[in-house]
Each structure stands twice: as structure tokens, then as C-alpha cells.
Amino acid sequence: MNTLADAMGVEREPDEAGTDHSGAAVSTYAATTAVEMQIESLTIPVPRMLFIDGPPPFAVWGIGGIVSPQLLSDSHWVVLDLAADSLRIIEGDEEQIARNTSESHDGWAHAALPRAQPGGDSNRHIILEGSIAEVSAQVMINTGGAHTEVAPVFQPGAQGEEVATGRGVSGASVRGQLGAGTLRWRFDSLGFTTEDFVVREQSSASNAQVGIDVLRSDVLMFRAEPGSNVHWWRAP
């Protein structure tokens, strides 16, 4: 947030306007000097840090910034254990870290999935190729999204009532229609069903997103390097 930048003494300049989850434009500012993030004993250089004027509730809640875990490091692996409310940053061999994580989550379904590279800024997101209702899909893994969402192509025709699913950082309301029935999702060997989802138009890079309503009991492992694997564990 710009208030945090002021407190840190970070110089910045106007950057290309972004778009929040509601589709509203958000004015952004880029740091003109190098910024590092300290997490316990680990110092991580942040090659690109953006600042915005956050919505008023952020100041009340004491929120000064938002960490995008998928952008934390090219060289370290992030293990995000949402079931345990744990985020670990680990340097080491991918297969060994994945093996250790599988051993500590015995019996969980596990898939190693290549991170899609749609190009441009979309490469900053975790987007995986999978299928929804046996239709090919480009799916964003959105740990910051409250609801799982699909584009209308996966549920053509009439949907349920229109609902507000949250707000973007601009403060604008995010709206969609309640989905009906059950959707079957598959990512290689990992599959699951959802009955609670929202139908709304998605970005050009993905046509669905899995939100924290599905992910809150899962474990993810990834790093910022484009094209690297994303490991996903789900409880039985």
C-alpha cells in the first residue's frame, strides 16, 4: 500500500494501471529502488513491488500489504499448507521437498502439474491446464479468492440468483450468479467435485479459478520460475 511505502521511505513512480478481481482499474506505483523482504532469517529480494491506495478497511484492519506467494522466489520453493495455516520457504531439491511433504501427508492425493505460461503479466499467476465437466480448462489457483468460479461456457443457460461474492482492492463489488448442480474437476491424477461455485466471466488467461473455499484444506508447493511445477495435495 502507498501508506506502507511512505513509512518505508520507498521512492516510486506511476506504473501501468492494473485490474482487480471485480474488473475495476487500479492505479499502481512501482518502486524505483531495490526492496527486500525479511521473513524470519530469510532475506528475499523483491524484483517488482507495486503500491496501491488500498480500500479504507485495510487501514482499520492493520493491513499494509499483500504478499503474492507465487512470486516470492525463483530459487526457493514455497510450501503453502492451508490446512495448517503454514507458509514455508525452502531451498533445495524439488523431488526431495515434494517427497517429504507427501510423507507428512500420508494417503493424500498428489499431482505435480506444469505451470501454464499464457504470456505477459498472466505468467505471474498460477494457471494450470485441467478439465471441468470433461471440458478442457485453463484454471487459476487463487488462494486470495473467496469463491471458486467458472466461466459461463461450463454452465450454459440459466443460472441461479445474482450474488455479491466479495470486493476487489478498488472497493468495487464482485458479482456473479450462483451455479447449479455438481461440477467435476480434474488435474492429471487429482480430481474433485464442487457444488458451491459462482458463474461469471473470467480473464483472458483463464476461464475458471479455484478459490479458498476449495483450497482451505489443501497443500500447494510452487515457486516463481515460469514453467516450473506446481505440486498439489488434497486430503482423502
PDB file of C-alpha atoms in Angstrom:
ATOM      1  CA  MET A   1       0.000   0.000   0.000  1.00  0.00           C
ATOM      2  CA  ASN A   2       1.154   3.586  -0.533  1.00  0.00           C
ATOM      3  CA  THR A   3       0.909   4.213   3.212  1.00  0.00           C
ATOM      4  CA  LEU A   4       3.422   1.398   3.776  1.00  0.00           C
ATOM      5  CA  ALA A   5       5.697   2.813   1.066  1.00  0.00           C
ATOM      6  CA  ASP A   6       5.664   6.178   2.840  1.00  0.00           C
ATOM      7  CA  ALA A   7       6.577   4.515   6.131  1.00  0.00           C
ATOM      8  CA  MET A   8       9.384   2.541   4.432  1.00  0.00           C
ATOM      9  CA  GLY A   9      10.691   5.566   2.580  1.00  0.00           C
ATOM     10  CA  VAL A  10      10.414   3.773  -0.769  1.00  0.00           C
ATOM     11  CA  GLU A  11      10.532   6.018  -3.825  1.00  0.00           C
ATOM     12  CA  ARG A  12       8.066   5.090  -6.554  1.00  0.00           C
ATOM     13  CA  GLU A  13       6.728   6.153  -9.908  1.00  0.00           C
ATOM     14  CA  PRO A  14       3.387   5.656 -11.689  1.00  0.00           C
ATOM     15  CA  ASP A  15       3.079   2.242 -13.305  1.00  0.00           C
ATOM     16  CA  GLU A  16       0.613   0.755 -15.760  1.00  0.00           C
ATOM     17  CA  ALA A  17      -2.863   0.595 -14.234  1.00  0.00           C
ATOM     18  CA  GLY A  18      -3.890  -2.843 -13.049  1.00  0.00           C
ATOM     19  CA  THR A  19      -7.258  -4.569 -12.802  1.00  0.00           C
ATOM     20  CA  ASP A  20      -8.650  -6.057  -9.614  1.00  0.00           C
ATOM     21  CA  HIS A  21     -10.903  -9.080  -9.212  1.00  0.00           C
ATOM     22  CA  SER A  22     -14.027  -7.002  -9.869  1.00  0.00           C
ATOM     23  CA  GLY A  23     -12.639  -5.802 -13.212  1.00  0.00           C
ATOM     24  CA  ALA A  24     -12.131  -2.237 -11.950  1.00  0.00           C
ATOM     25  CA  ALA A  25      -8.964  -0.336 -12.860  1.00  0.00           C
ATOM     26  CA  VAL A  26      -6.497   0.257 -10.035  1.00  0.00           C
ATOM     27  CA  SER A  27      -3.794   2.928 -10.137  1.00  0.00           C
ATOM     28  CA  THR A  28      -0.424   1.390  -9.313  1.00  0.00           C
ATOM     29  CA  TYR A  29       3.022   2.695  -8.496  1.00  0.00           C
ATOM     30  CA  ALA A  30       6.297   0.791  -8.902  1.00  0.00           C
ATOM     31  CA  ALA A  31       9.261   1.030  -6.541  1.00  0.00           C
ATOM     32  CA  THR A  32      12.234   2.758  -8.169  1.00  0.00           C
ATOM     33  CA  THR A  33      14.716   1.343  -5.682  1.00  0.00           C
ATOM     34  CA  ALA A  34      15.530  -2.237  -4.703  1.00  0.00           C
ATOM     35  CA  VAL A  35      13.295  -3.684  -1.999  1.00  0.00           C
ATOM     36  CA  GLU A  36      13.970  -6.719   0.176  1.00  0.00           C
ATOM     37  CA  MET A  37      11.550  -8.727   2.291  1.00  0.00           C
ATOM     38  CA  GLN A  38      12.658 -10.265   5.581  1.00  0.00           C
ATOM     39  CA  ILE A  39      10.827 -13.430   6.647  1.00  0.00           C
ATOM     40  CA  GLU A  40      12.365 -14.728   9.874  1.00  0.00           C
ATOM     41  CA  SER A  41      16.031 -15.427   8.991  1.00  0.00           C
ATOM     42  CA  LEU A  42      15.481 -15.348   5.213  1.00  0.00           C
ATOM     43  CA  THR A  43      16.027 -12.205   3.151  1.00  0.00           C
ATOM     44  CA  ILE A  44      14.258 -12.246  -0.213  1.00  0.00           C
ATOM     45  CA  PRO A  45      14.912  -9.623  -2.907  1.00  0.00           C
ATOM     46  CA  VAL A  46      11.673  -8.400  -4.427  1.00  0.00           C
ATOM     47  CA  PRO A  47      12.305  -7.608  -8.102  1.00  0.00           C
ATOM     48  CA  ARG A  48       8.924  -5.983  -8.624  1.00  0.00           C
ATOM     49  CA  MET A  49       6.876  -4.425  -5.859  1.00  0.00           C
ATOM     50  CA  LEU A  50       3.750  -2.443  -6.658  1.00  0.00           C
ATOM     51  CA  PHE A  51       1.932   0.004  -4.411  1.00  0.00           C
ATOM     52  CA  ILE A  52      -1.734   0.994  -4.477  1.00  0.00           C
ATOM     53  CA  ASP A  53      -4.153   3.060  -2.439  1.00  0.00           C
ATOM     54  CA  GLY A  54      -5.885   0.261  -0.576  1.00  0.00           C
ATOM     55  CA  PRO A  55      -9.558   0.329   0.414  1.00  0.00           C
ATOM     56  CA  PRO A  56     -10.286   2.122   3.718  1.00  0.00           C
ATOM     57  CA  PRO A  57     -10.967  -1.096   5.702  1.00  0.00           C
ATOM     58  CA  PHE A  58      -7.363  -2.196   5.178  1.00  0.00           C
ATOM     59  CA  ALA A  59      -6.061   0.589   7.408  1.00  0.00           C
ATOM     60  CA  VAL A  60      -8.632  -0.284  10.093  1.00  0.00           C
ATOM     61  CA  TRP A  61      -7.635  -3.955   9.950  1.00  0.00           C
ATOM     62  CA  GLY A  62      -3.922  -3.119  10.064  1.00  0.00           C
ATOM     63  CA  ILE A  63      -3.220  -4.500   6.573  1.00  0.00           C
ATOM     64  CA  GLY A  64      -0.255  -2.729   4.998  1.00  0.00           C
ATOM     65  CA  GLY A  65       0.373  -5.018   2.046  1.00  0.00           C
ATOM     66  CA  ILE A  66      -0.467  -8.220   0.201  1.00  0.00           C
ATOM     67  CA  VAL A  67       2.054 -10.988  -0.446  1.00  0.00           C
ATOM     68  CA  SER A  68       1.665 -12.969  -3.667  1.00  0.00           C
ATOM     69  CA  PRO A  69       3.188 -16.285  -2.579  1.00  0.00           C
ATOM     70  CA  GLN A  70       3.608 -17.466  -6.177  1.00  0.00           C
ATOM     71  CA  LEU A  71       6.005 -14.541  -6.772  1.00  0.00           C
ATOM     72  CA  LEU A  72       8.130 -14.821  -3.636  1.00  0.00           C
ATOM     73  CA  SER A  73      11.160 -16.574  -5.076  1.00  0.00           C
ATOM     74  CA  ASP A  74      12.608 -18.060  -8.260  1.00  0.00           C
ATOM     75  CA  SER A  75      15.183 -20.084  -6.336  1.00  0.00           C
ATOM     76  CA  HIS A  76      13.241 -21.264  -3.261  1.00  0.00           C
ATOM     77  CA  TRP A  77      10.148 -23.453  -3.056  1.00  0.00           C
ATOM     78  CA  VAL A  78       7.090 -22.204  -1.222  1.00  0.00           C
ATOM     79  CA  VAL A  79       5.085 -24.866   0.619  1.00  0.00           C
ATOM     80  CA  LEU A  80       1.699 -23.385   1.458  1.00  0.00           C
ATOM     81  CA  ASP A  81      -0.124 -25.672   3.882  1.00  0.00           C
ATOM     82  CA  LEU A  82      -3.551 -24.082   4.089  1.00  0.00           C
ATOM     83  CA  ALA A  83      -4.876 -26.791   6.401  1.00  0.00           C
ATOM     84  CA  ALA A  84      -2.178 -25.910   8.949  1.00  0.00           C
ATOM     85  CA  ASP A  85      -2.112 -22.145   8.232  1.00  0.00           C
ATOM     86  CA  SER A  86       1.571 -22.520   7.403  1.00  0.00           C
ATOM     87  CA  LEU A  87       3.827 -20.989   4.748  1.00  0.00           C
ATOM     88  CA  ARG A  88       7.380 -22.347   4.443  1.00  0.00           C
ATOM     89  CA  ILE A  89      10.095 -21.130   2.085  1.00  0.00           C
ATOM     90  CA  ILE A  90      12.589 -23.912   1.378  1.00  0.00           C
ATOM     91  CA  GLU A  91      15.791 -24.049  -0.641  1.00  0.00           C
ATOM     92  CA  GLY A  92      16.552 -27.495  -2.015  1.00  0.00           C
ATOM     93  CA  ASP A  93      15.716 -30.256  -4.461  1.00  0.00           C
ATOM     94  CA  GLU A  94      12.139 -30.262  -5.765  1.00  0.00           C
ATOM     95  CA  GLU A  95      11.698 -34.029  -5.622  1.00  0.00           C
ATOM     96  CA  GLN A  96      13.035 -34.264  -2.075  1.00  0.00           C
ATOM     97  CA  ILE A  97      10.825 -31.454  -0.780  1.00  0.00           C
ATOM     98  CA  ALA A  98       7.799 -32.996  -2.506  1.00  0.00           C
ATOM     99  CA  ARG A  99       8.681 -36.422  -1.084  1.00  0.00           C
ATOM    100  CA  ASN A 100       8.949 -35.009   2.440  1.00  0.00           C
ATOM    101  CA  THR A 101       5.619 -33.240   2.041  1.00  0.00           C
ATOM    102  CA  SER A 102       3.948 -36.431   0.797  1.00  0.00           C
ATOM    103  CA  GLU A 103       5.353 -38.386   3.731  1.00  0.00           C
ATOM    104  CA  SER A 104       3.915 -35.869   6.193  1.00  0.00           C
ATOM    105  CA  HIS A 105       0.535 -36.090   4.402  1.00  0.00           C
ATOM    106  CA  ASP A 106       0.245 -39.853   4.087  1.00  0.00           C
ATOM    107  CA  GLY A 107      -2.671 -41.025   1.965  1.00  0.00           C
ATOM    108  CA  TRP A 108      -3.322 -37.626   0.393  1.00  0.00           C
ATOM    109  CA  ALA A 109      -3.852 -37.374  -3.367  1.00  0.00           C
ATOM    110  CA  HIS A 110      -0.891 -35.652  -5.030  1.00  0.00           C
ATOM    111  CA  ALA A 111      -0.237 -34.297  -8.508  1.00  0.00           C
ATOM    112  CA  ALA A 112       2.765 -32.450  -9.974  1.00  0.00           C
ATOM    113  CA  LEU A 113       1.436 -30.115 -12.650  1.00  0.00           C
ATOM    114  CA  PRO A 114       3.343 -27.846 -15.066  1.00  0.00           C
ATOM    115  CA  ARG A 115       2.540 -24.181 -14.607  1.00  0.00           C
ATOM    116  CA  ALA A 116       0.959 -22.780 -17.775  1.00  0.00           C
ATOM    117  CA  GLN A 117       2.561 -19.761 -19.439  1.00  0.00           C
ATOM    118  CA  PRO A 118      -0.198 -17.744 -21.138  1.00  0.00           C
ATOM    119  CA  GLY A 119       2.203 -14.817 -21.615  1.00  0.00           C
ATOM    120  CA  GLY A 120       2.612 -11.285 -20.280  1.00  0.00           C
ATOM    121  CA  ASP A 121       1.501 -10.417 -16.767  1.00  0.00           C
ATOM    122  CA  SER A 122      -0.636 -13.568 -16.667  1.00  0.00           C
ATOM    123  CA  ASN A 123       2.547 -15.593 -16.148  1.00  0.00           C
ATOM    124  CA  ARG A 124       2.590 -14.188 -12.618  1.00  0.00           C
ATOM    125  CA  HIS A 125      -0.495 -16.210 -11.737  1.00  0.00           C
ATOM    126  CA  ILE A 126      -0.641 -19.943 -11.060  1.00  0.00           C
ATOM    127  CA  ILE A 127      -2.610 -21.240 -14.027  1.00  0.00           C
ATOM    128  CA  LEU A 128      -2.974 -24.968 -14.612  1.00  0.00           C
ATOM    129  CA  GLU A 129      -4.380 -26.935 -17.504  1.00  0.00           C
ATOM    130  CA  GLY A 130      -7.169 -29.270 -16.483  1.00  0.00           C
ATOM    131  CA  SER A 131     -10.779 -30.072 -17.234  1.00  0.00           C
ATOM    132  CA  ILE A 132     -14.160 -29.109 -15.816  1.00  0.00           C
ATOM    133  CA  ALA A 133     -17.104 -31.357 -16.618  1.00  0.00           C
ATOM    134  CA  GLU A 134     -14.782 -33.081 -19.119  1.00  0.00           C
ATOM    135  CA  VAL A 135     -14.181 -29.782 -20.973  1.00  0.00           C
ATOM    136  CA  SER A 136     -10.599 -28.506 -21.214  1.00  0.00           C
ATOM    137  CA  ALA A 137      -9.940 -25.530 -18.963  1.00  0.00           C
ATOM    138  CA  GLN A 138      -7.225 -23.060 -18.012  1.00  0.00           C
ATOM    139  CA  VAL A 139      -7.680 -22.758 -14.257  1.00  0.00           C
ATOM    140  CA  MET A 140      -6.190 -20.141 -11.943  1.00  0.00           C
ATOM    141  CA  ILE A 141      -5.290 -21.319  -8.446  1.00  0.00           C
ATOM    142  CA  ASN A 142      -6.367 -18.295  -6.429  1.00  0.00           C
ATOM    143  CA  THR A 143      -5.655 -18.591  -2.709  1.00  0.00           C
ATOM    144  CA  GLY A 144      -6.792 -14.975  -2.331  1.00  0.00           C
ATOM    145  CA  GLY A 145     -10.204 -15.617  -3.877  1.00  0.00           C
ATOM    146  CA  ALA A 146     -13.100 -16.402  -1.549  1.00  0.00           C
ATOM    147  CA  HIS A 147     -15.109 -18.389  -4.092  1.00  0.00           C
ATOM    148  CA  THR A 148     -14.487 -20.945  -6.817  1.00  0.00           C
ATOM    149  CA  GLU A 149     -15.637 -19.545 -10.150  1.00  0.00           C
ATOM    150  CA  VAL A 150     -16.215 -20.760 -13.701  1.00  0.00           C
ATOM    151  CA  ALA A 151     -16.952 -19.001 -16.973  1.00  0.00           C
ATOM    152  CA  PRO A 152     -20.477 -19.383 -18.414  1.00  0.00           C
ATOM    153  CA  VAL A 153     -19.175 -21.873 -21.003  1.00  0.00           C
ATOM    154  CA  PHE A 154     -19.075 -24.526 -18.275  1.00  0.00           C
ATOM    155  CA  GLN A 155     -22.710 -23.971 -17.328  1.00  0.00           C
ATOM    156  CA  PRO A 156     -24.598 -22.558 -20.314  1.00  0.00           C
ATOM    157  CA  GLY A 157     -28.184 -21.457 -19.989  1.00  0.00           C
ATOM    158  CA  ALA A 158     -29.930 -20.340 -16.837  1.00  0.00           C
ATOM    159  CA  GLN A 159     -28.006 -19.988 -13.586  1.00  0.00           C
ATOM    160  CA  GLY A 160     -29.078 -19.123 -10.096  1.00  0.00           C
ATOM    161  CA  GLU A 161     -29.612 -15.752  -8.487  1.00  0.00           C
ATOM    162  CA  GLU A 162     -27.045 -12.978  -8.803  1.00  0.00           C
ATOM    163  CA  VAL A 163     -24.922 -12.563  -5.696  1.00  0.00           C
ATOM    164  CA  ALA A 164     -22.085 -10.372  -4.475  1.00  0.00           C
ATOM    165  CA  THR A 165     -19.064 -12.638  -3.968  1.00  0.00           C
ATOM    166  CA  GLY A 166     -16.759 -10.039  -2.460  1.00  0.00           C
ATOM    167  CA  ARG A 167     -14.904  -6.842  -3.307  1.00  0.00           C
ATOM    168  CA  GLY A 168     -11.768  -6.042  -5.260  1.00  0.00           C
ATOM    169  CA  VAL A 169      -8.997  -3.936  -3.754  1.00  0.00           C
ATOM    170  CA  SER A 170     -10.584  -0.961  -5.530  1.00  0.00           C
ATOM    171  CA  GLY A 171     -13.627  -1.421  -3.303  1.00  0.00           C
ATOM    172  CA  ALA A 172     -15.827  -2.363  -6.268  1.00  0.00           C
ATOM    173  CA  SER A 173     -18.238  -5.239  -5.769  1.00  0.00           C
ATOM    174  CA  VAL A 174     -17.553  -8.596  -7.435  1.00  0.00           C
ATOM    175  CA  ARG A 175     -20.794 -10.112  -8.673  1.00  0.00           C
ATOM    176  CA  GLY A 176     -21.766 -13.388 -10.310  1.00  0.00           C
ATOM    177  CA  GLN A 177     -24.529 -15.965 -10.461  1.00  0.00           C
ATOM    178  CA  LEU A 178     -24.801 -19.000  -8.235  1.00  0.00           C
ATOM    179  CA  GLY A 179     -24.022 -22.203 -10.094  1.00  0.00           C
ATOM    180  CA  ALA A 180     -26.359 -25.173 -10.146  1.00  0.00           C
ATOM    181  CA  GLY A 181     -25.550 -28.850  -9.809  1.00  0.00           C
ATOM    182  CA  THR A 182     -22.167 -30.509  -9.429  1.00  0.00           C
ATOM    183  CA  LEU A 183     -19.004 -29.850 -11.410  1.00  0.00           C
ATOM    184  CA  ARG A 184     -16.261 -32.429 -11.795  1.00  0.00           C
ATOM    185  CA  TRP A 185     -12.709 -31.018 -11.881  1.00  0.00           C
ATOM    186  CA  ARG A 186      -9.625 -32.970 -12.943  1.00  0.00           C
ATOM    187  CA  PHE A 187      -5.938 -32.124 -12.995  1.00  0.00           C
ATOM    188  CA  ASP A 188      -3.997 -35.169 -14.171  1.00  0.00           C
ATOM    189  CA  SER A 189      -4.412 -37.760 -11.373  1.00  0.00           C
ATOM    190  CA  LEU A 190      -6.081 -35.326  -8.977  1.00  0.00           C
ATOM    191  CA  GLY A 191      -9.849 -34.894  -9.186  1.00  0.00           C
ATOM    192  CA  PHE A 192     -12.678 -33.491  -7.073  1.00  0.00           C
ATOM    193  CA  THR A 193     -16.231 -32.174  -7.327  1.00  0.00           C
ATOM    194  CA  THR A 194     -17.779 -28.850  -6.323  1.00  0.00           C
ATOM    195  CA  GLU A 195     -21.392 -27.981  -5.695  1.00  0.00           C
ATOM    196  CA  ASP A 196     -20.854 -24.408  -4.479  1.00  0.00           C
ATOM    197  CA  PHE A 197     -19.436 -22.194  -7.220  1.00  0.00           C
ATOM    198  CA  VAL A 198     -20.078 -18.896  -8.951  1.00  0.00           C
ATOM    199  CA  VAL A 199     -20.591 -18.345 -12.689  1.00  0.00           C
ATOM    200  CA  ARG A 200     -19.062 -15.145 -14.085  1.00  0.00           C
ATOM    201  CA  GLU A 201     -16.847 -14.038 -16.945  1.00  0.00           C
ATOM    202  CA  GLN A 202     -13.153 -14.702 -16.302  1.00  0.00           C
ATOM    203  CA  SER A 203      -9.913 -13.133 -17.518  1.00  0.00           C
ATOM    204  CA  SER A 204      -8.490 -13.799 -20.954  1.00  0.00           C
ATOM    205  CA  ALA A 205      -5.759 -16.010 -19.459  1.00  0.00           C
ATOM    206  CA  SER A 206      -8.040 -18.412 -17.571  1.00  0.00           C
ATOM    207  CA  ASN A 207     -11.663 -19.481 -17.764  1.00  0.00           C
ATOM    208  CA  ALA A 208     -12.052 -20.680 -14.179  1.00  0.00           C
ATOM    209  CA  GLN A 209     -10.464 -20.285 -10.782  1.00  0.00           C
ATOM    210  CA  VAL A 210     -10.286 -22.438  -7.675  1.00  0.00           C
ATOM    211  CA  GLY A 211     -10.730 -20.313  -4.547  1.00  0.00           C
ATOM    212  CA  ILE A 212     -10.053 -20.752  -0.870  1.00  0.00           C
ATOM    213  CA  ASP A 213     -13.459 -22.408  -0.380  1.00  0.00           C
ATOM    214  CA  VAL A 214     -11.907 -25.486  -2.045  1.00  0.00           C
ATOM    215  CA  LEU A 215      -8.245 -24.906  -1.158  1.00  0.00           C
ATOM    216  CA  ARG A 216      -8.583 -24.239   2.586  1.00  0.00           C
ATOM    217  CA  SER A 217      -7.688 -27.847   3.460  1.00  0.00           C
ATOM    218  CA  ASP A 218      -5.057 -28.373   0.744  1.00  0.00           C
ATOM    219  CA  VAL A 219      -1.287 -28.083   0.410  1.00  0.00           C
ATOM    220  CA  LEU A 220       0.426 -26.350  -2.513  1.00  0.00           C
ATOM    221  CA  MET A 221       4.105 -26.189  -3.436  1.00  0.00           C
ATOM    222  CA  PHE A 222       5.464 -23.856  -6.108  1.00  0.00           C
ATOM    223  CA  ARG A 223       7.995 -21.182  -6.981  1.00  0.00           C
ATOM    224  CA  ALA A 224       8.019 -18.075  -9.152  1.00  0.00           C
ATOM    225  CA  GLU A 225      10.000 -19.505 -12.063  1.00  0.00           C
ATOM    226  CA  PRO A 226       7.770 -19.610 -15.200  1.00  0.00           C
ATOM    227  CA  GLY A 227       7.039 -23.128 -16.365  1.00  0.00           C
ATOM    228  CA  SER A 228       8.037 -24.739 -13.062  1.00  0.00           C
ATOM    229  CA  ASN A 229       5.884 -27.429 -11.486  1.00  0.00           C
ATOM    230  CA  VAL A 230       3.042 -26.852  -9.076  1.00  0.00           C
ATOM    231  CA  HIS A 231       2.529 -29.664  -6.544  1.00  0.00           C
ATOM    232  CA  TRP A 232      -0.968 -30.057  -5.145  1.00  0.00           C
ATOM    233  CA  TRP A 233      -2.056 -32.317  -2.276  1.00  0.00           C
ATOM    234  CA  ARG A 234      -5.677 -32.992  -1.255  1.00  0.00           C
ATOM    235  CA  ALA A 235      -6.901 -34.895   1.768  1.00  0.00           C
ATOM    236  CA  PRO A 236      -8.773 -38.173   1.131  1.00  0.00           C
TER     237      PRO A 236
END
